Amino acid sequence: MSFTKKVVAAIVGIIVIGAIIFGVVRGRKDIPAVTVIKTERRAELRATVTASGEVRPIQFQNITSEVQGRIEEIYVKEGDAVKKGTPLVKLDPTALNSSTDAQAAGLQAALSDVQASRTQIIAAQNQLASAQQALATAQYELKTAERELKRTTELVEAGVESKANFDSAKDRLDLAKIRASQQEIAVRDAKRAVETAEIAANTSAKRADQQAAVLRGQKTQRDKTLSVAPINGVIAEIPSKVGTFAVAGLSTTPLLTIADMSSINIEVKVDETSIDRVAEGQSARIKVDAFGERELAGKVIQKTPLALGKSQTSGGLSTNINIQEAKEFKVVIQLTEIPDDVRDGLRPGMSATAEITTNTVANVITVQLQSIVTKRDEATPTPDESATSETKELLKEKAQEGVFVLEDGVARFVDVKTGIRGVSDQEIIEGLAEGQQVITGPSKVLNSLKDGDRVKIQEKKESDSK
């Protein structure tokens, strides 16, 4: 072989070898790099719904003016915590004090009348006793006169006494009858006098009772010039000012509003896509912004049935429904365990975030949420926004839900049956075993993988490990 041919052959060989090396290197570079994790068994997995809202008291009590008067003092300010009986607002009591003093004087006069009436009863009773004693004497004299007339009559018939003595005895009997009759009338008059005195005394006593009731009412009105807290709570609003004239009646003046903090609720708004998972009785963990990362325990006590548009200020049925607007539902969570320092610091309207536990499973295999891949047949279209819910559900059933596992450098698609979804993990009911290598990303690579594709494990950068 000539020298020229040898040179040509050598060059061709170098080109071929270079092409082979380039192809191998290029082929290696085309193999996608993926991140891999091992499935693990967790002791517990919780499915949650997170929603934001605010602190709400169990109720608000509006304190209004029950009497008229100028506001003299306001002892509290908005945000103050008050105990039952704490003085709140004082009205000028001058006019009511005068009325109370007048009623007290009237009561004293009525009591004096009662005392005088009782004295008259005693005098009438004494007069009755005297009349009864005189009647007894007259009746005794009448019986004596009757006996003397009878004896004189017998003696006259026997011829011993004269007719004159008989006439005298008869006159004494007639006089005794007149005296006895007069004393009977005197006793009856004395009894009527006692009864009249008793009636007068009872009337005076009732008049005094009536005056006492009026005085009590007047004192109650006077005492209402000082408003005190009817419950333990927090002053939520004070619409009145010192110097304002408060009126009572149909247009009563509002003085202030107390928030009843004996039972504290958290009202949150849950998105319509998650409300079906929320139910009464579920536990919740609440964070109030004012207390940082400190968690409070609670439970769901109410889920309203009516949706509330995000632009609405109140819920309810509406004839003008914006179907394009996202809807929310109000959920009420009652705080069940409140430390004293937290209770004293909670105020109505404070921002809060609640994490409601909708389901809990124990001893489960989980994978990261981004590992779950939904595969559809090429003949199965992707549902668009105009598709009905029935169509979307049918297409969802036709789709394959699974994960890619790494086996000897090859991605294998495995169908899985999923359970509840946690914050970052998904329960795997069927399809995977503990310890299998599952491909988690990158998402661009994961979504483009096909069953049987070769992959390589992405090397961690030094910065990633820090």
Coordinates of C-alpha atoms in Angstrom, one line a residue:
M1 CA 0.0 0.0 0.0
S2 CA 1.3 3.4 -0.9
F3 CA 2.0 6.1 1.6
T4 CA -0.9 8.2 0.4
K5 CA -3.4 5.4 0.8
K6 CA -2.2 4.7 4.4
V7 CA -2.7 8.4 5.3
V8 CA -6.2 8.4 3.8
A9 CA -7.1 5.2 5.7
A10 CA -5.8 6.6 9.0
I11 CA -7.8 9.8 8.5
V12 CA -10.9 7.8 7.7
G13 CA -10.4 5.7 10.8
I14 CA -10.0 8.8 13.0
I15 CA -13.2 10.3 11.6
V16 CA -15.1 7.0 12.2
I17 CA -13.8 6.7 15.8
G18 CA -14.6 10.4 16.4
A19 CA -18.1 9.9 15.0
I20 CA -18.6 6.9 17.3
I21 CA -17.3 8.8 20.4
F22 CA -19.4 11.9 19.5
G23 CA -22.5 9.7 19.1
V24 CA -22.0 8.0 22.4
V25 CA -21.4 11.4 24.2
R26 CA -24.3 13.0 22.5
G27 CA -26.5 10.0 23.3
R28 CA -25.6 10.3 26.9
K29 CA -26.3 14.0 27.0
D30 CA -29.8 13.3 25.5
I31 CA -30.8 11.1 28.4
P32 CA -32.9 13.2 30.8
A33 CA -31.7 13.8 34.3
V34 CA -34.4 13.2 37.0
T35 CA -34.7 13.5 40.7
V36 CA -35.7 10.4 42.6
I37 CA -37.1 9.7 46.1
K38 CA -38.0 6.5 47.9
T39 CA -41.5 5.7 48.9
E40 CA -41.9 5.7 52.7
R41 CA -44.5 4.6 55.2
R42 CA -45.8 7.3 57.4
A43 CA -47.3 6.9 60.8
E44 CA -50.0 9.4 59.9
L45 CA -51.2 11.5 57.0
R46 CA -53.7 14.4 57.4
A47 CA -55.8 15.9 54.7
T48 CA -56.4 19.6 55.4
V49 CA -58.2 22.6 54.1
T50 CA -56.6 26.0 54.9
A51 CA -58.7 29.2 55.0
S52 CA -58.2 32.7 56.4
G53 CA -60.7 34.8 58.4
E54 CA -60.9 36.7 61.6
V55 CA -61.6 36.4 65.4
R56 CA -65.3 36.8 66.2
P57 CA -67.0 36.8 69.6
I58 CA -70.0 34.6 70.4
Q59 CA -72.2 37.8 70.3
F60 CA -72.2 41.5 70.6
Q61 CA -74.3 43.3 73.3
N62 CA -75.3 46.9 72.5
I63 CA -75.6 49.0 75.6
T64 CA -78.2 51.8 75.1
S65 CA -79.4 54.7 77.3
E66 CA -82.5 53.7 79.4
V67 CA -82.9 57.2 80.8
Q68 CA -82.5 60.7 79.6
G69 CA -79.5 62.8 80.6
R70 CA -76.3 64.4 79.4
I71 CA -73.3 62.0 79.2
E72 CA -71.1 63.1 82.1
E73 CA -68.3 60.5 82.0
I74 CA -67.1 57.5 79.9
Y75 CA -64.9 55.3 82.0
V76 CA -63.6 52.9 79.3
K77 CA -62.1 53.1 75.8
E78 CA -62.4 50.8 72.8
G79 CA -60.4 47.6 73.1
D80 CA -60.6 47.6 77.0
A81 CA -61.4 44.2 78.6
V82 CA -64.1 44.6 81.2
K83 CA -65.6 42.4 83.9
K84 CA -69.3 42.1 84.7
G85 CA -70.3 45.1 86.8
T86 CA -67.5 47.4 85.6
P87 CA -68.7 51.0 85.4
L88 CA -68.9 52.1 81.7
V89 CA -70.9 55.4 81.2
K90 CA -72.3 57.9 83.7
L91 CA -75.2 60.3 82.8
D92 CA -75.9 63.5 84.8
P93 CA -78.2 62.3 87.7
T94 CA -79.3 65.7 89.0
A95 CA -82.9 65.6 87.7
L96 CA -83.5 62.0 88.8
N97 CA -81.9 62.7 92.2
S98 CA -84.4 65.5 92.8
S99 CA -87.3 63.2 91.7
T100 CA -86.0 60.5 94.0
D101 CA -85.8 62.8 97.0
A102 CA -89.4 64.0 96.3
Q103 CA -90.7 60.4 96.2
A104 CA -88.8 59.6 99.4
A105 CA -90.5 62.5 101.1
G106 CA -93.9 61.3 99.8
L107 CA -93.2 57.9 101.2
Q108 CA -92.3 59.3 104.6
A109 CA -95.6 61.2 104.7
A110 CA -97.5 58.1 103.8
L111 CA -95.8 56.2 106.6
S112 CA -96.8 58.9 109.0
D113 CA -100.4 58.5 107.9
V114 CA -100.1 54.8 108.5
Q115 CA -98.9 55.4 112.0
A116 CA -101.7 57.9 112.7
S117 CA -104.3 55.4 111.4
R118 CA -102.9 52.7 113.7
T119 CA -103.3 55.1 116.7
Q120 CA -106.9 55.7 115.8
I121 CA -107.5 51.9 115.7
I122 CA -106.1 51.7 119.3
A123 CA -108.4 54.5 120.4
A124 CA -111.4 53.0 118.8
Q125 CA -110.6 49.6 120.4
N126 CA -110.3 51.2 123.8
Q127 CA -113.7 52.9 123.3
L128 CA -115.2 49.6 122.3
A129 CA -113.8 48.0 125.4
S130 CA -115.3 50.7 127.6
A131 CA -118.7 50.4 125.9
Q132 CA -118.7 46.7 126.3
Q133 CA -117.9 47.1 130.0
A134 CA -120.7 49.6 130.4
L135 CA -123.1 47.2 128.6
A136 CA -122.2 44.4 131.0
T137 CA -123.0 46.7 133.9
A138 CA -126.3 47.7 132.4
Q139 CA -127.2 44.1 131.8
Y140 CA -126.4 43.3 135.4
E141 CA -128.6 46.1 136.6
L142 CA -131.3 44.9 134.3
K143 CA -131.3 41.4 135.8
T144 CA -131.3 42.9 139.3
A145 CA -134.3 45.1 138.5
E146 CA -136.1 42.1 137.1
R147 CA -135.5 40.1 140.3
E148 CA -136.7 43.0 142.5
L149 CA -139.8 43.4 140.4
K150 CA -140.6 39.7 140.7
R151 CA -140.1 39.7 144.5
T152 CA -142.1 42.9 144.9
T153 CA -144.9 41.4 142.8
E154 CA -145.1 38.3 145.0
L155 CA -145.1 40.4 148.2
V156 CA -147.9 42.7 146.8
E157 CA -150.0 39.6 146.0
A158 CA -149.4 38.3 149.5
G159 CA -150.5 41.7 150.9
V160 CA -147.1 42.4 152.4
E161 CA -145.9 45.2 150.1
S162 CA -147.8 48.2 148.9
K163 CA -148.8 49.1 145.4
A164 CA -146.4 52.1 145.5
N165 CA -143.4 49.8 146.0
F166 CA -144.5 47.7 143.1
D167 CA -144.7 50.8 140.9
S168 CA -141.2 51.8 142.0
A169 CA -139.8 48.4 141.2
K170 CA -141.4 48.5 137.8
D171 CA -139.9 51.9 137.0
R172 CA -136.4 50.8 138.0
L173 CA -136.8 47.8 135.6
D174 CA -137.9 50.0 132.7
L175 CA -134.9 52.3 133.3
A176 CA -132.5 49.4 133.4
K177 CA -133.9 48.2 130.0
I178 CA -133.3 51.7 128.5
R179 CA -129.7 51.8 129.8
A180 CA -129.0 48.3 128.5
S181 CA -130.4 49.2 125.1
Q182 CA -128.3 52.4 125.0
Q183 CA -125.2 50.5 125.9
E184 CA -125.8 47.9 123.1
I185 CA -126.1 50.8 120.7
A186 CA -122.8 52.3 122.1
V187 CA -121.0 48.9 121.6
R188 CA -122.2 48.7 118.0
D189 CA -121.0 52.2 117.3
A190 CA -117.7 51.4 118.9
K191 CA -117.3 48.3 116.7
R192 CA -118.1 50.3 113.6
A193 CA -115.5 52.9 114.7
V194 CA -112.9 50.1 115.1
E195 CA -113.7 48.8 111.6
T196 CA -113.5 52.3 110.1
A197 CA -110.2 52.9 111.7
E198 CA -108.9 49.6 110.4
I199 CA -110.1 50.4 106.9
A200 CA -108.4 53.8 107.1
A201 CA -105.2 52.1 108.3
N202 CA -105.2 49.5 105.5
T203 CA -105.8 52.3 103.0
S204 CA -102.9 54.3 104.4
A205 CA -100.7 51.2 104.4
K206 CA -101.5 50.4 100.7
R207 CA -100.9 54.1 99.9
A208 CA -97.5 53.8 101.6
D209 CA -96.7 50.6 99.7
Q210 CA -97.6 52.3 96.4
Q211 CA -95.4 55.2 97.3
A212 CA -92.5 52.8 98.2
A213 CA -92.9 51.1 94.8
V214 CA -92.8 54.5 93.1
L215 CA -89.7 55.3 95.1
R216 CA -88.0 52.0 94.1
G217 CA -88.8 52.7 90.5
Q218 CA -87.4 56.2 90.8
K219 CA -84.2 54.8 92.4
T220 CA -83.9 52.3 89.6
Q221 CA -84.2 55.0 87.0
R222 CA -81.6 57.1 88.9
D223 CA -79.3 54.1 89.2
K224 CA -79.5 53.6 85.4
T225 CA -77.6 56.9 85.0
L226 CA -74.6 54.7 85.6
S227 CA -74.3 51.9 83.0
V228 CA -72.2 48.9 84.0
A229 CA -71.0 45.9 82.0
P230 CA -73.6 43.1 82.0
I231 CA -71.0 40.5 81.0
N232 CA -67.3 39.9 80.8
G233 CA -66.1 41.1 77.4
V234 CA -64.2 43.6 75.3
I235 CA -65.4 47.1 74.4
A236 CA -65.8 46.9 70.7
E237 CA -67.3 50.4 69.9
I238 CA -68.1 53.6 71.6
P239 CA -70.3 55.8 69.3
S240 CA -71.2 58.4 72.0
K241 CA -69.1 61.2 73.3
V242 CA -69.0 63.1 76.7
G243 CA -71.4 66.0 76.6
T244 CA -73.9 64.3 74.3
F245 CA -77.5 64.3 75.5
A246 CA -78.7 60.7 75.7
V247 CA -82.4 60.0 75.1
A248 CA -84.5 56.9 75.9
G249 CA -87.5 55.4 74.2
L250 CA -87.9 54.5 70.5
S251 CA -84.9 56.5 69.5
T252 CA -82.7 55.5 72.4
T253 CA -79.1 56.6 72.3
P254 CA -76.5 53.8 71.7
L255 CA -73.7 54.2 74.3
L256 CA -71.3 51.4 73.5
T257 CA -71.0 47.8 72.2
I258 CA -69.4 44.9 74.2
A259 CA -68.1 41.8 72.5
D260 CA -69.0 38.7 74.5
M261 CA -65.6 36.8 74.6
S262 CA -66.8 34.0 76.9
S263 CA -66.8 31.8 73.8
I264 CA -64.5 32.8 71.0
N265 CA -65.0 31.8 67.3
I266 CA -62.9 32.1 64.2
E267 CA -64.9 32.8 61.1
V268 CA -63.1 31.8 57.9
K269 CA -64.1 31.6 54.2
V270 CA -63.5 28.3 52.4
D271 CA -63.3 28.1 48.7
E272 CA -66.1 26.3 46.9
T273 CA -63.6 23.7 45.6
S274 CA -62.8 22.6 49.1
I275 CA -66.1 23.1 51.0
D276 CA -67.4 19.6 50.3
R277 CA -64.5 18.2 52.5
V278 CA -65.4 20.4 55.5
A279 CA -67.9 19.1 58.0
E280 CA -69.1 20.1 61.5
G281 CA -67.1 18.5 64.3
Q282 CA -63.8 18.4 62.4
S283 CA -60.7 19.6 64.4
A284 CA -58.7 22.6 63.4
R285 CA -55.5 24.4 64.2
I286 CA -55.6 28.1 64.2
K287 CA -52.9 30.8 64.1
V288 CA -53.8 34.3 65.0
D289 CA -51.5 36.8 63.3
A290 CA -51.1 38.8 66.6
F291 CA -49.6 35.7 68.3
G292 CA -47.2 34.6 65.5
E293 CA -46.7 30.9 65.0
R294 CA -48.5 29.9 68.2
E295 CA -51.3 27.4 67.4
L296 CA -54.7 27.2 69.1
A297 CA -57.0 24.2 69.0
G298 CA -60.6 24.4 67.7
K299 CA -63.4 22.5 66.0
V300 CA -65.9 23.3 63.2
I301 CA -69.3 24.2 64.7
Q302 CA -71.0 25.6 61.6
K303 CA -70.9 25.5 57.8
T304 CA -73.2 27.9 56.0
P305 CA -75.2 26.4 53.1
L306 CA -75.2 29.6 51.0
A307 CA -72.3 30.8 48.9
L308 CA -70.8 34.2 49.2
G309 CA -69.1 35.8 46.2
K310 CA -65.7 37.3 46.9
S311 CA -67.0 40.7 46.0
Q312 CA -70.0 40.4 48.3
T313 CA -70.1 41.8 51.9
S314 CA -72.8 39.5 53.1
G315 CA -74.1 36.1 52.1
G316 CA -77.5 34.9 51.0
L317 CA -79.6 34.2 47.9
S318 CA -79.3 36.8 45.2
T319 CA -81.1 37.4 42.0
N320 CA -78.0 38.8 40.4
I321 CA -75.5 36.0 40.4
N322 CA -72.1 36.5 38.8
I323 CA -71.3 33.0 37.5
Q324 CA -67.8 34.0 36.6
E325 CA -66.9 35.1 40.1
A326 CA -65.4 32.6 42.6
K327 CA -67.6 31.6 45.5
E328 CA -66.8 31.0 49.1
F329 CA -68.6 29.6 52.1
K330 CA -68.4 30.8 55.7
V331 CA -67.2 28.3 58.2
V332 CA -67.3 28.9 62.0
I333 CA -64.6 27.4 64.2
Q334 CA -64.9 27.5 68.0
L335 CA -61.7 27.7 70.0
T336 CA -61.7 24.9 72.4
E337 CA -58.5 25.4 74.4
I338 CA -57.5 29.0 75.0
P339 CA -54.6 29.8 77.4
D340 CA -55.4 32.7 79.7
D341 CA -52.7 35.0 78.2
V342 CA -54.1 34.4 74.8
R343 CA -57.7 34.9 75.9
D344 CA -56.8 38.3 77.4
G345 CA -55.0 39.3 74.2
L346 CA -57.7 38.3 71.7
R347 CA -59.7 41.1 70.1
P348 CA -62.6 41.0 67.7
G349 CA -61.5 41.4 64.1
M350 CA -58.0 40.0 64.5
S351 CA -56.8 38.2 61.4
A352 CA -56.4 34.4 61.7
T353 CA -55.7 31.4 59.6
A354 CA -57.3 28.0 60.2
E355 CA -56.0 24.6 59.1
I356 CA -59.0 22.2 59.2
T357 CA -58.3 18.5 59.3
T358 CA -60.8 16.9 57.0
N359 CA -59.4 13.3 57.1
T360 CA -56.7 11.3 58.8
V361 CA -55.2 7.9 57.9
A362 CA -52.5 6.0 59.8
N363 CA -49.6 3.7 58.6
V364 CA -49.7 4.6 54.9
I365 CA -47.3 4.7 52.0
T366 CA -46.9 8.2 50.5
V367 CA -45.2 10.0 47.7
Q368 CA -44.7 13.6 47.0
L369 CA -47.6 15.3 45.2
Q370 CA -45.5 16.3 42.2
S371 CA -44.7 12.6 41.6
I372 CA -48.3 11.9 40.5
V373 CA -48.7 11.9 36.7
T374 CA -52.0 11.7 34.8
K375 CA -51.7 9.9 31.5
R376 CA -54.4 9.9 28.8
D377 CA -54.7 7.8 25.7
E378 CA -53.9 9.8 22.5
A379 CA -57.5 9.3 21.4
T380 CA -58.8 10.8 24.7
P381 CA -59.0 14.6 24.4
T382 CA -58.1 17.0 27.1
P383 CA -61.3 18.6 28.6
D384 CA -61.6 22.3 28.0
E385 CA -63.4 25.0 30.1
S386 CA -66.6 24.6 28.2
A387 CA -67.0 20.9 29.0
T388 CA -69.8 19.9 31.3
S389 CA -69.0 18.4 34.7
E390 CA -70.3 15.0 33.5
T391 CA -67.9 15.1 30.5
K392 CA -65.0 16.1 32.7
E393 CA -65.7 13.3 35.1
L394 CA -65.9 10.8 32.2
L395 CA -62.6 12.0 30.8
K396 CA -61.1 11.8 34.3
E397 CA -62.1 8.2 34.7
K398 CA -60.5 7.3 31.3
A399 CA -57.2 9.0 32.4
Q400 CA -54.5 6.8 34.0
E401 CA -53.1 8.1 37.3
G402 CA -49.8 6.8 38.2
V403 CA -46.1 7.4 38.9
F404 CA -42.8 6.7 37.2
V405 CA -40.5 4.3 39.1
L406 CA -36.8 3.9 38.3
E407 CA -35.7 0.4 37.4
D408 CA -32.1 -0.1 36.1
G409 CA -32.0 3.3 34.6
V410 CA -35.4 3.0 32.9
A411 CA -38.6 4.9 33.8
R412 CA -41.5 2.5 34.3
F413 CA -45.0 3.9 34.5
V414 CA -47.0 2.3 37.3
D415 CA -50.8 2.7 37.8
V416 CA -51.6 3.6 41.4
K417 CA -54.7 4.0 43.4
T418 CA -54.5 7.2 45.5
G419 CA -56.2 8.1 48.8
I420 CA -56.2 11.4 50.7
R421 CA -54.0 14.3 49.9
G422 CA -51.9 16.0 52.5
V423 CA -50.1 19.3 52.3
S424 CA -47.2 17.9 50.2
D425 CA -47.8 14.2 50.1
Q426 CA -50.3 11.8 48.5
E427 CA -51.5 8.5 50.0
I428 CA -50.9 5.5 47.8
I429 CA -53.4 2.7 48.5
E430 CA -52.4 0.3 45.7
G431 CA -49.5 0.1 43.1
L432 CA -46.4 0.9 45.1
A433 CA -44.4 -0.8 47.9
E434 CA -42.3 0.8 50.5
G435 CA -38.8 1.7 49.4
Q436 CA -39.4 1.9 45.7
Q437 CA -37.6 4.7 43.8
V438 CA -40.1 7.2 42.4
I439 CA -39.2 9.9 39.9
T440 CA -40.4 13.3 41.2
G441 CA -39.1 15.8 38.6
P442 CA -38.2 18.1 37.1
S443 CA -41.9 18.6 36.1
K444 CA -41.0 19.4 32.4
V445 CA -39.1 16.1 32.1
L446 CA -41.7 14.1 34.2
N447 CA -44.6 15.2 32.0
S448 CA -42.8 14.3 28.8
L449 CA -41.6 10.8 30.0
K450 CA -42.9 7.7 28.4
D451 CA -42.9 4.2 29.8
G452 CA -39.5 2.6 29.0
D453 CA -37.5 5.8 28.5
R454 CA -33.9 5.8 29.8
V455 CA -33.2 8.4 32.5
K456 CA -30.3 9.2 34.8
I457 CA -30.3 10.5 38.3
Q458 CA -29.6 14.2 38.5
E459 CA -26.5 14.9 40.4
K460 CA -26.9 17.3 43.3
K461 CA -25.0 20.5 43.1
E462 CA -22.9 21.5 45.9
S463 CA -25.1 24.5 46.6
D464 CA -28.2 22.2 46.8
S465 CA -26.6 20.1 49.5
K466 CA -26.0 23.1 51.7

